[in-house]
Amino acid sequence: MEEIQEFLNSFSGTSHPEISFSEIMENLANGNLTEILKSYTEVLKQLLFSELTTNSELIVQIVILALIGALFSGFSGIFGSGHVSETGFYVVYLLTMTFLAASFFASVRIAMDVTGELLGFMQVLLPAYFLAVAAAGGALTSASICGFTIGSIGLVQSLLAELLIPLTRIFMLMTMAGNLLKEDMISKLTELLGNVILWTMKTMFGVIVGFHVIQGMILPQADALKNASAMRLAQAIPGVGGGLGAASQIVMGSGILIKNTAGAAAVVILLVLAAVPVVKLCILTVLYYMAAAVMQPVCDKRLVSCMTGAATGHGLLLKLVGYSLALFVLTIAIICVSTNAVWYAG
């Protein structure tokens, strides 16, 4: 618990509200979910308005720049100066690329930071959580799943940091470079690269979640059989068997309550950690699509395609963050629900 709280305190500040793991567990145990929602809803509202204001200014600047370029190209076309029109387009396009590249690489940093925070939280959470699973009667489940889960987190971290996010940068650069020319030369390669990023993340998600589902169907039942046998033997002791059986049920029930509360608190914290970056990426994706829609009637189709590609790139970052969040939430939920069998069978 102390290591978990120290980790949460290490980055609580302007980008995240202050988070207390023990306070969230206490509110969940008492059924005060509304208190948790009230604590973070106001922060998210303020963030939503601030992000809309900040990013709207950037999008408006890009749209105005594109409209000026379209107006310049139109006047040049009227007077028959095709070379001037084309030169004006390249100047506007390069300026637009500068804005888009700066915005996208800032979004890449957001995605890397949030995935790092989610992975770091899981690394400090899992040892304590699997200890709670073992104390609740799931010793076999805890020992079998712990190693794979920690190893899978390392795999996710490596893939995201070393492969998928760098490929997303390349996807964005290819999108901007491909639209610079009139000929459609690398659009299919760019599309293939985007699909490779999504296929890799989906495959990793399916393998890890599938493993936990399969293990959750077998190992908790083995723990339940072991616990039931031990409880029956204790109850068979003459004189004190009934008291031992009742005490065992109380202890095991308390362990299950602590385990489930800790799992629910971990899910809440994962959602809180990801809420701020997800809102930012969602707003940017929507604003870029809106900007492309506004530009399409009057601007060169290559500028519109570049703006649409920026929206697609932000959508890829959003999906990477979303898959990481869903993977960790489902991992905790499956372990939490499946290990409840050690109590019911007892």
JSON list of N, CA, C and O in Angstrom, two decimals, residues 18-57:
[
{"chain": "A", "resi": 18, "resn": "GLU", "atom": "N", "xyz": [-5.01, 14.87, -6.96]},
{"chain": "A", "resi": 18, "resn": "GLU", "atom": "CA", "xyz": [-4.40, 14.06, -5.92]},
{"chain": "A", "resi": 18, "resn": "GLU", "atom": "C", "xyz": [-5.24, 12.80, -5.70]},
{"chain": "A", "resi": 18, "resn": "GLU", "atom": "O", "xyz": [-6.45, 12.86, -5.59]},
{"chain": "A", "resi": 19, "resn": "ILE", "atom": "N", "xyz": [-4.55, 11.66, -5.65]},
{"chain": "A", "resi": 19, "resn": "ILE", "atom": "CA", "xyz": [-5.22, 10.36, -5.57]},
{"chain": "A", "resi": 19, "resn": "ILE", "atom": "C", "xyz": [-4.77, 9.66, -4.30]},
{"chain": "A", "resi": 19, "resn": "ILE", "atom": "O", "xyz": [-3.56, 9.54, -4.05]},
{"chain": "A", "resi": 20, "resn": "SER", "atom": "N", "xyz": [-5.71, 9.17, -3.52]},
{"chain": "A", "resi": 20, "resn": "SER", "atom": "CA", "xyz": [-5.41, 8.39, -2.31]},
{"chain": "A", "resi": 20, "resn": "SER", "atom": "C", "xyz": [-5.99, 6.99, -2.50]},
{"chain": "A", "resi": 20, "resn": "SER", "atom": "O", "xyz": [-7.21, 6.82, -2.60]},
{"chain": "A", "resi": 21, "resn": "PHE", "atom": "N", "xyz": [-5.09, 6.00, -2.59]},
{"chain": "A", "resi": 21, "resn": "PHE", "atom": "CA", "xyz": [-5.54, 4.63, -2.81]},
{"chain": "A", "resi": 21, "resn": "PHE", "atom": "C", "xyz": [-6.39, 4.13, -1.65]},
{"chain": "A", "resi": 21, "resn": "PHE", "atom": "O", "xyz": [-7.45, 3.52, -1.85]},
{"chain": "A", "resi": 22, "resn": "SER", "atom": "N", "xyz": [-5.95, 4.39, -0.43]},
{"chain": "A", "resi": 22, "resn": "SER", "atom": "CA", "xyz": [-6.70, 3.91, 0.73]},
{"chain": "A", "resi": 22, "resn": "SER", "atom": "C", "xyz": [-8.05, 4.61, 0.85]},
{"chain": "A", "resi": 22, "resn": "SER", "atom": "O", "xyz": [-9.05, 3.99, 1.24]},
{"chain": "A", "resi": 23, "resn": "GLU", "atom": "N", "xyz": [-8.10, 5.89, 0.48]},
{"chain": "A", "resi": 23, "resn": "GLU", "atom": "CA", "xyz": [-9.38, 6.61, 0.55]},
{"chain": "A", "resi": 23, "resn": "GLU", "atom": "C", "xyz": [-10.38, 6.06, -0.46]},
{"chain": "A", "resi": 23, "resn": "GLU", "atom": "O", "xyz": [-11.56, 5.91, -0.17]},
{"chain": "A", "resi": 24, "resn": "ILE", "atom": "N", "xyz": [-9.89, 5.74, -1.65]},
{"chain": "A", "resi": 24, "resn": "ILE", "atom": "CA", "xyz": [-10.78, 5.16, -2.67]},
{"chain": "A", "resi": 24, "resn": "ILE", "atom": "C", "xyz": [-11.27, 3.79, -2.21]},
{"chain": "A", "resi": 24, "resn": "ILE", "atom": "O", "xyz": [-12.46, 3.46, -2.37]},
{"chain": "A", "resi": 25, "resn": "MET", "atom": "N", "xyz": [-10.39, 2.98, -1.64]},
{"chain": "A", "resi": 25, "resn": "MET", "atom": "CA", "xyz": [-10.81, 1.68, -1.12]},
{"chain": "A", "resi": 25, "resn": "MET", "atom": "C", "xyz": [-11.88, 1.83, -0.03]},
{"chain": "A", "resi": 25, "resn": "MET", "atom": "O", "xyz": [-12.87, 1.09, -0.01]},
{"chain": "A", "resi": 26, "resn": "GLU", "atom": "N", "xyz": [-11.67, 2.79, 0.85]},
{"chain": "A", "resi": 26, "resn": "GLU", "atom": "CA", "xyz": [-12.64, 3.00, 1.93]},
{"chain": "A", "resi": 26, "resn": "GLU", "atom": "C", "xyz": [-13.99, 3.43, 1.39]},
{"chain": "A", "resi": 26, "resn": "GLU", "atom": "O", "xyz": [-15.04, 2.93, 1.83]},
{"chain": "A", "resi": 27, "resn": "ASN", "atom": "N", "xyz": [-14.00, 4.34, 0.42]},
{"chain": "A", "resi": 27, "resn": "ASN", "atom": "CA", "xyz": [-15.27, 4.78, -0.17]},
{"chain": "A", "resi": 27, "resn": "ASN", "atom": "C", "xyz": [-15.98, 3.65, -0.89]},
{"chain": "A", "resi": 27, "resn": "ASN", "atom": "O", "xyz": [-17.20, 3.51, -0.82]},
{"chain": "A", "resi": 28, "resn": "LEU", "atom": "N", "xyz": [-15.21, 2.82, -1.60]},
{"chain": "A", "resi": 28, "resn": "LEU", "atom": "CA", "xyz": [-15.81, 1.69, -2.30]},
{"chain": "A", "resi": 28, "resn": "LEU", "atom": "C", "xyz": [-16.37, 0.66, -1.33]},
{"chain": "A", "resi": 28, "resn": "LEU", "atom": "O", "xyz": [-17.46, 0.11, -1.54]},
{"chain": "A", "resi": 29, "resn": "ALA", "atom": "N", "xyz": [-15.63, 0.39, -0.25]},
{"chain": "A", "resi": 29, "resn": "ALA", "atom": "CA", "xyz": [-16.12, -0.57, 0.75]},
{"chain": "A", "resi": 29, "resn": "ALA", "atom": "C", "xyz": [-17.40, -0.10, 1.42]},
{"chain": "A", "resi": 29, "resn": "ALA", "atom": "O", "xyz": [-18.25, -0.91, 1.80]},
{"chain": "A", "resi": 30, "resn": "ASN", "atom": "N", "xyz": [-17.53, 1.23, 1.55]},
{"chain": "A", "resi": 30, "resn": "ASN", "atom": "CA", "xyz": [-18.74, 1.79, 2.17]},
{"chain": "A", "resi": 30, "resn": "ASN", "atom": "C", "xyz": [-19.85, 2.09, 1.17]},
{"chain": "A", "resi": 30, "resn": "ASN", "atom": "O", "xyz": [-20.90, 2.59, 1.55]},
{"chain": "A", "resi": 31, "resn": "GLY", "atom": "N", "xyz": [-19.58, 1.80, -0.11]},
{"chain": "A", "resi": 31, "resn": "GLY", "atom": "CA", "xyz": [-20.60, 2.04, -1.13]},
{"chain": "A", "resi": 31, "resn": "GLY", "atom": "C", "xyz": [-20.74, 3.49, -1.54]},
{"chain": "A", "resi": 31, "resn": "GLY", "atom": "O", "xyz": [-21.76, 3.87, -2.13]},
{"chain": "A", "resi": 32, "resn": "ASN", "atom": "N", "xyz": [-19.72, 4.33, -1.27]},
{"chain": "A", "resi": 32, "resn": "ASN", "atom": "CA", "xyz": [-19.79, 5.76, -1.59]},
{"chain": "A", "resi": 32, "resn": "ASN", "atom": "C", "xyz": [-19.16, 6.05, -2.95]},
{"chain": "A", "resi": 32, "resn": "ASN", "atom": "O", "xyz": [-18.19, 6.81, -3.06]},
{"chain": "A", "resi": 33, "resn": "LEU", "atom": "N", "xyz": [-19.70, 5.44, -3.97]},
{"chain": "A", "resi": 33, "resn": "LEU", "atom": "CA", "xyz": [-19.16, 5.67, -5.30]},
{"chain": "A", "resi": 33, "resn": "LEU", "atom": "C", "xyz": [-19.40, 7.10, -5.76]},
{"chain": "A", "resi": 33, "resn": "LEU", "atom": "O", "xyz": [-18.60, 7.67, -6.51]},
{"chain": "A", "resi": 34, "resn": "THR", "atom": "N", "xyz": [-20.49, 7.71, -5.32]},
{"chain": "A", "resi": 34, "resn": "THR", "atom": "CA", "xyz": [-20.78, 9.09, -5.72]},
{"chain": "A", "resi": 34, "resn": "THR", "atom": "C", "xyz": [-19.70, 10.05, -5.21]},
{"chain": "A", "resi": 34, "resn": "THR", "atom": "O", "xyz": [-19.40, 11.06, -5.87]},
{"chain": "A", "resi": 35, "resn": "GLU", "atom": "N", "xyz": [-19.12, 9.77, -4.05]},
{"chain": "A", "resi": 35, "resn": "GLU", "atom": "CA", "xyz": [-18.07, 10.62, -3.52]},
{"chain": "A", "resi": 35, "resn": "GLU", "atom": "C", "xyz": [-16.84, 10.61, -4.44]},
{"chain": "A", "resi": 35, "resn": "GLU", "atom": "O", "xyz": [-16.20, 11.64, -4.65]},
{"chain": "A", "resi": 36, "resn": "ILE", "atom": "N", "xyz": [-16.54, 9.43, -4.96]},
{"chain": "A", "resi": 36, "resn": "ILE", "atom": "CA", "xyz": [-15.40, 9.33, -5.88]},
{"chain": "A", "resi": 36, "resn": "ILE", "atom": "C", "xyz": [-15.69, 10.10, -7.16]},
{"chain": "A", "resi": 36, "resn": "ILE", "atom": "O", "xyz": [-14.83, 10.83, -7.68]},
{"chain": "A", "resi": 37, "resn": "LEU", "atom": "N", "xyz": [-16.90, 9.96, -7.69]},
{"chain": "A", "resi": 37, "resn": "LEU", "atom": "CA", "xyz": [-17.26, 10.66, -8.93]},
{"chain": "A", "resi": 37, "resn": "LEU", "atom": "C", "xyz": [-17.21, 12.17, -8.74]},
{"chain": "A", "resi": 37, "resn": "LEU", "atom": "O", "xyz": [-16.73, 12.90, -9.60]},
{"chain": "A", "resi": 38, "resn": "LYS", "atom": "N", "xyz": [-17.71, 12.64, -7.60]},
{"chain": "A", "resi": 38, "resn": "LYS", "atom": "CA", "xyz": [-17.70, 14.08, -7.35]},
{"chain": "A", "resi": 38, "resn": "LYS", "atom": "C", "xyz": [-16.28, 14.62, -7.26]},
{"chain": "A", "resi": 38, "resn": "LYS", "atom": "O", "xyz": [-16.00, 15.75, -7.65]},
{"chain": "A", "resi": 39, "resn": "SER", "atom": "N", "xyz": [-15.36, 13.81, -6.73]},
{"chain": "A", "resi": 39, "resn": "SER", "atom": "CA", "xyz": [-13.99, 14.27, -6.52]},
{"chain": "A", "resi": 39, "resn": "SER", "atom": "C", "xyz": [-13.28, 14.57, -7.84]},
{"chain": "A", "resi": 39, "resn": "SER", "atom": "O", "xyz": [-12.44, 15.47, -7.90]},
{"chain": "A", "resi": 40, "resn": "TYR", "atom": "N", "xyz": [-13.61, 13.82, -8.89]},
{"chain": "A", "resi": 40, "resn": "TYR", "atom": "CA", "xyz": [-12.87, 13.93, -10.13]},
{"chain": "A", "resi": 40, "resn": "TYR", "atom": "C", "xyz": [-13.67, 14.52, -11.29]},
{"chain": "A", "resi": 40, "resn": "TYR", "atom": "O", "xyz": [-13.09, 14.90, -12.30]},
{"chain": "A", "resi": 41, "resn": "THR", "atom": "N", "xyz": [-14.99, 14.62, -11.15]},
{"chain": "A", "resi": 41, "resn": "THR", "atom": "CA", "xyz": [-15.79, 15.16, -12.24]},
{"chain": "A", "resi": 41, "resn": "THR", "atom": "C", "xyz": [-15.47, 16.62, -12.49]},
{"chain": "A", "resi": 41, "resn": "THR", "atom": "O", "xyz": [-15.35, 17.07, -13.64]},
{"chain": "A", "resi": 42, "resn": "GLU", "atom": "N", "xyz": [-15.31, 17.40, -11.42]},
{"chain": "A", "resi": 42, "resn": "GLU", "atom": "CA", "xyz": [-15.02, 18.83, -11.57]},
{"chain": "A", "resi": 42, "resn": "GLU", "atom": "C", "xyz": [-13.68, 19.05, -12.24]},
{"chain": "A", "resi": 42, "resn": "GLU", "atom": "O", "xyz": [-13.53, 19.95, -13.08]},
{"chain": "A", "resi": 43, "resn": "VAL", "atom": "N", "xyz": [-12.70, 18.22, -11.89]},
{"chain": "A", "resi": 43, "resn": "VAL", "atom": "CA", "xyz": [-11.38, 18.34, -12.52]},
{"chain": "A", "resi": 43, "resn": "VAL", "atom": "C", "xyz": [-11.46, 18.08, -14.02]},
{"chain": "A", "resi": 43, "resn": "VAL", "atom": "O", "xyz": [-10.88, 18.80, -14.84]},
{"chain": "A", "resi": 44, "resn": "LEU", "atom": "N", "xyz": [-12.23, 17.06, -14.40]},
{"chain": "A", "resi": 44, "resn": "LEU", "atom": "CA", "xyz": [-12.37, 16.73, -15.81]},
{"chain": "A", "resi": 44, "resn": "LEU", "atom": "C", "xyz": [-13.13, 17.80, -16.57]},
{"chain": "A", "resi": 44, "resn": "LEU", "atom": "O", "xyz": [-12.83, 18.09, -17.74]},
{"chain": "A", "resi": 45, "resn": "LYS", "atom": "N", "xyz": [-14.12, 18.43, -15.93]},
{"chain": "A", "resi": 45, "resn": "LYS", "atom": "CA", "xyz": [-14.84, 19.52, -16.57]},
{"chain": "A", "resi": 45, "resn": "LYS", "atom": "C", "xyz": [-13.91, 20.69, -16.88]},
{"chain": "A", "resi": 45, "resn": "LYS", "atom": "O", "xyz": [-13.92, 21.25, -17.98]},
{"chain": "A", "resi": 46, "resn": "GLN", "atom": "N", "xyz": [-13.10, 21.06, -15.90]},
{"chain": "A", "resi": 46, "resn": "GLN", "atom": "CA", "xyz": [-12.16, 22.16, -16.10]},
{"chain": "A", "resi": 46, "resn": "GLN", "atom": "C", "xyz": [-11.17, 21.82, -17.22]},
{"chain": "A", "resi": 46, "resn": "GLN", "atom": "O", "xyz": [-10.83, 22.67, -18.05]},
{"chain": "A", "resi": 47, "resn": "LEU", "atom": "N", "xyz": [-10.71, 20.57, -17.23]},
{"chain": "A", "resi": 47, "resn": "LEU", "atom": "CA", "xyz": [-9.77, 20.14, -18.27]},
{"chain": "A", "resi": 47, "resn": "LEU", "atom": "C", "xyz": [-10.42, 20.21, -19.65]},
{"chain": "A", "resi": 47, "resn": "LEU", "atom": "O", "xyz": [-9.82, 20.67, -20.61]},
{"chain": "A", "resi": 48, "resn": "LEU", "atom": "N", "xyz": [-11.67, 19.79, -19.75]},
{"chain": "A", "resi": 48, "resn": "LEU", "atom": "CA", "xyz": [-12.36, 19.78, -21.03]},
{"chain": "A", "resi": 48, "resn": "LEU", "atom": "C", "xyz": [-12.44, 21.17, -21.61]},
{"chain": "A", "resi": 48, "resn": "LEU", "atom": "O", "xyz": [-12.12, 21.39, -22.79]},
{"chain": "A", "resi": 49, "resn": "PHE", "atom": "N", "xyz": [-12.82, 22.16, -20.81]},
{"chain": "A", "resi": 49, "resn": "PHE", "atom": "CA", "xyz": [-12.95, 23.52, -21.32]},
{"chain": "A", "resi": 49, "resn": "PHE", "atom": "C", "xyz": [-11.59, 24.12, -21.66]},
{"chain": "A", "resi": 49, "resn": "PHE", "atom": "O", "xyz": [-11.44, 24.82, -22.66]},
{"chain": "A", "resi": 50, "resn": "SER", "atom": "N", "xyz": [-10.58, 23.83, -20.83]},
{"chain": "A", "resi": 50, "resn": "SER", "atom": "CA", "xyz": [-9.25, 24.38, -21.11]},
{"chain": "A", "resi": 50, "resn": "SER", "atom": "C", "xyz": [-8.67, 23.80, -22.39]},
{"chain": "A", "resi": 50, "resn": "SER", "atom": "O", "xyz": [-8.06, 24.51, -23.19]},
{"chain": "A", "resi": 51, "resn": "GLU", "atom": "N", "xyz": [-8.86, 22.48, -22.61]},
{"chain": "A", "resi": 51, "resn": "GLU", "atom": "CA", "xyz": [-8.35, 21.85, -23.82]},
{"chain": "A", "resi": 51, "resn": "GLU", "atom": "C", "xyz": [-9.08, 22.35, -25.06]},
{"chain": "A", "resi": 51, "resn": "GLU", "atom": "O", "xyz": [-8.48, 22.57, -26.11]},
{"chain": "A", "resi": 52, "resn": "LEU", "atom": "N", "xyz": [-10.39, 22.54, -24.95]},
{"chain": "A", "resi": 52, "resn": "LEU", "atom": "CA", "xyz": [-11.16, 23.07, -26.07]},
{"chain": "A", "resi": 52, "resn": "LEU", "atom": "C", "xyz": [-10.65, 24.46, -26.46]},
{"chain": "A", "resi": 52, "resn": "LEU", "atom": "O", "xyz": [-10.48, 24.77, -27.64]},
{"chain": "A", "resi": 53, "resn": "THR", "atom": "N", "xyz": [-10.38, 25.28, -25.45]},
{"chain": "A", "resi": 53, "resn": "THR", "atom": "CA", "xyz": [-9.91, 26.64, -25.71]},
{"chain": "A", "resi": 53, "resn": "THR", "atom": "C", "xyz": [-8.53, 26.63, -26.35]},
{"chain": "A", "resi": 53, "resn": "THR", "atom": "O", "xyz": [-8.28, 27.29, -27.37]},
{"chain": "A", "resi": 54, "resn": "THR", "atom": "N", "xyz": [-7.60, 25.87, -25.76]},
{"chain": "A", "resi": 54, "resn": "THR", "atom": "CA", "xyz": [-6.22, 25.86, -26.23]},
{"chain": "A", "resi": 54, "resn": "THR", "atom": "C", "xyz": [-6.11, 25.28, -27.64]},
{"chain": "A", "resi": 54, "resn": "THR", "atom": "O", "xyz": [-5.49, 25.88, -28.53]},
{"chain": "A", "resi": 55, "resn": "ASN", "atom": "N", "xyz": [-6.70, 24.13, -27.85]},
{"chain": "A", "resi": 55, "resn": "ASN", "atom": "CA", "xyz": [-6.56, 23.45, -29.14]},
{"chain": "A", "resi": 55, "resn": "ASN", "atom": "C", "xyz": [-7.41, 24.10, -30.22]},
{"chain": "A", "resi": 55, "resn": "ASN", "atom": "O", "xyz": [-7.06, 24.02, -31.41]},
{"chain": "A", "resi": 56, "resn": "SER", "atom": "N", "xyz": [-8.51, 24.73, -29.87]},
{"chain": "A", "resi": 56, "resn": "SER", "atom": "CA", "xyz": [-9.32, 25.43, -30.87]},
{"chain": "A", "resi": 56, "resn": "SER", "atom": "C", "xyz": [-8.53, 26.55, -31.50]},
{"chain": "A", "resi": 56, "resn": "SER", "atom": "O", "xyz": [-8.64, 26.81, -32.71]},
{"chain": "A", "resi": 57, "resn": "GLU", "atom": "N", "xyz": [-7.73, 27.25, -30.70]},
{"chain": "A", "resi": 57, "resn": "GLU", "atom": "CA", "xyz": [-6.91, 28.34, -31.25]},
{"chain": "A", "resi": 57, "resn": "GLU", "atom": "C", "xyz": [-5.94, 27.81, -32.30]},
{"chain": "A", "resi": 57, "resn": "GLU", "atom": "O", "xyz": [-5.76, 28.42, -33.36]}
]
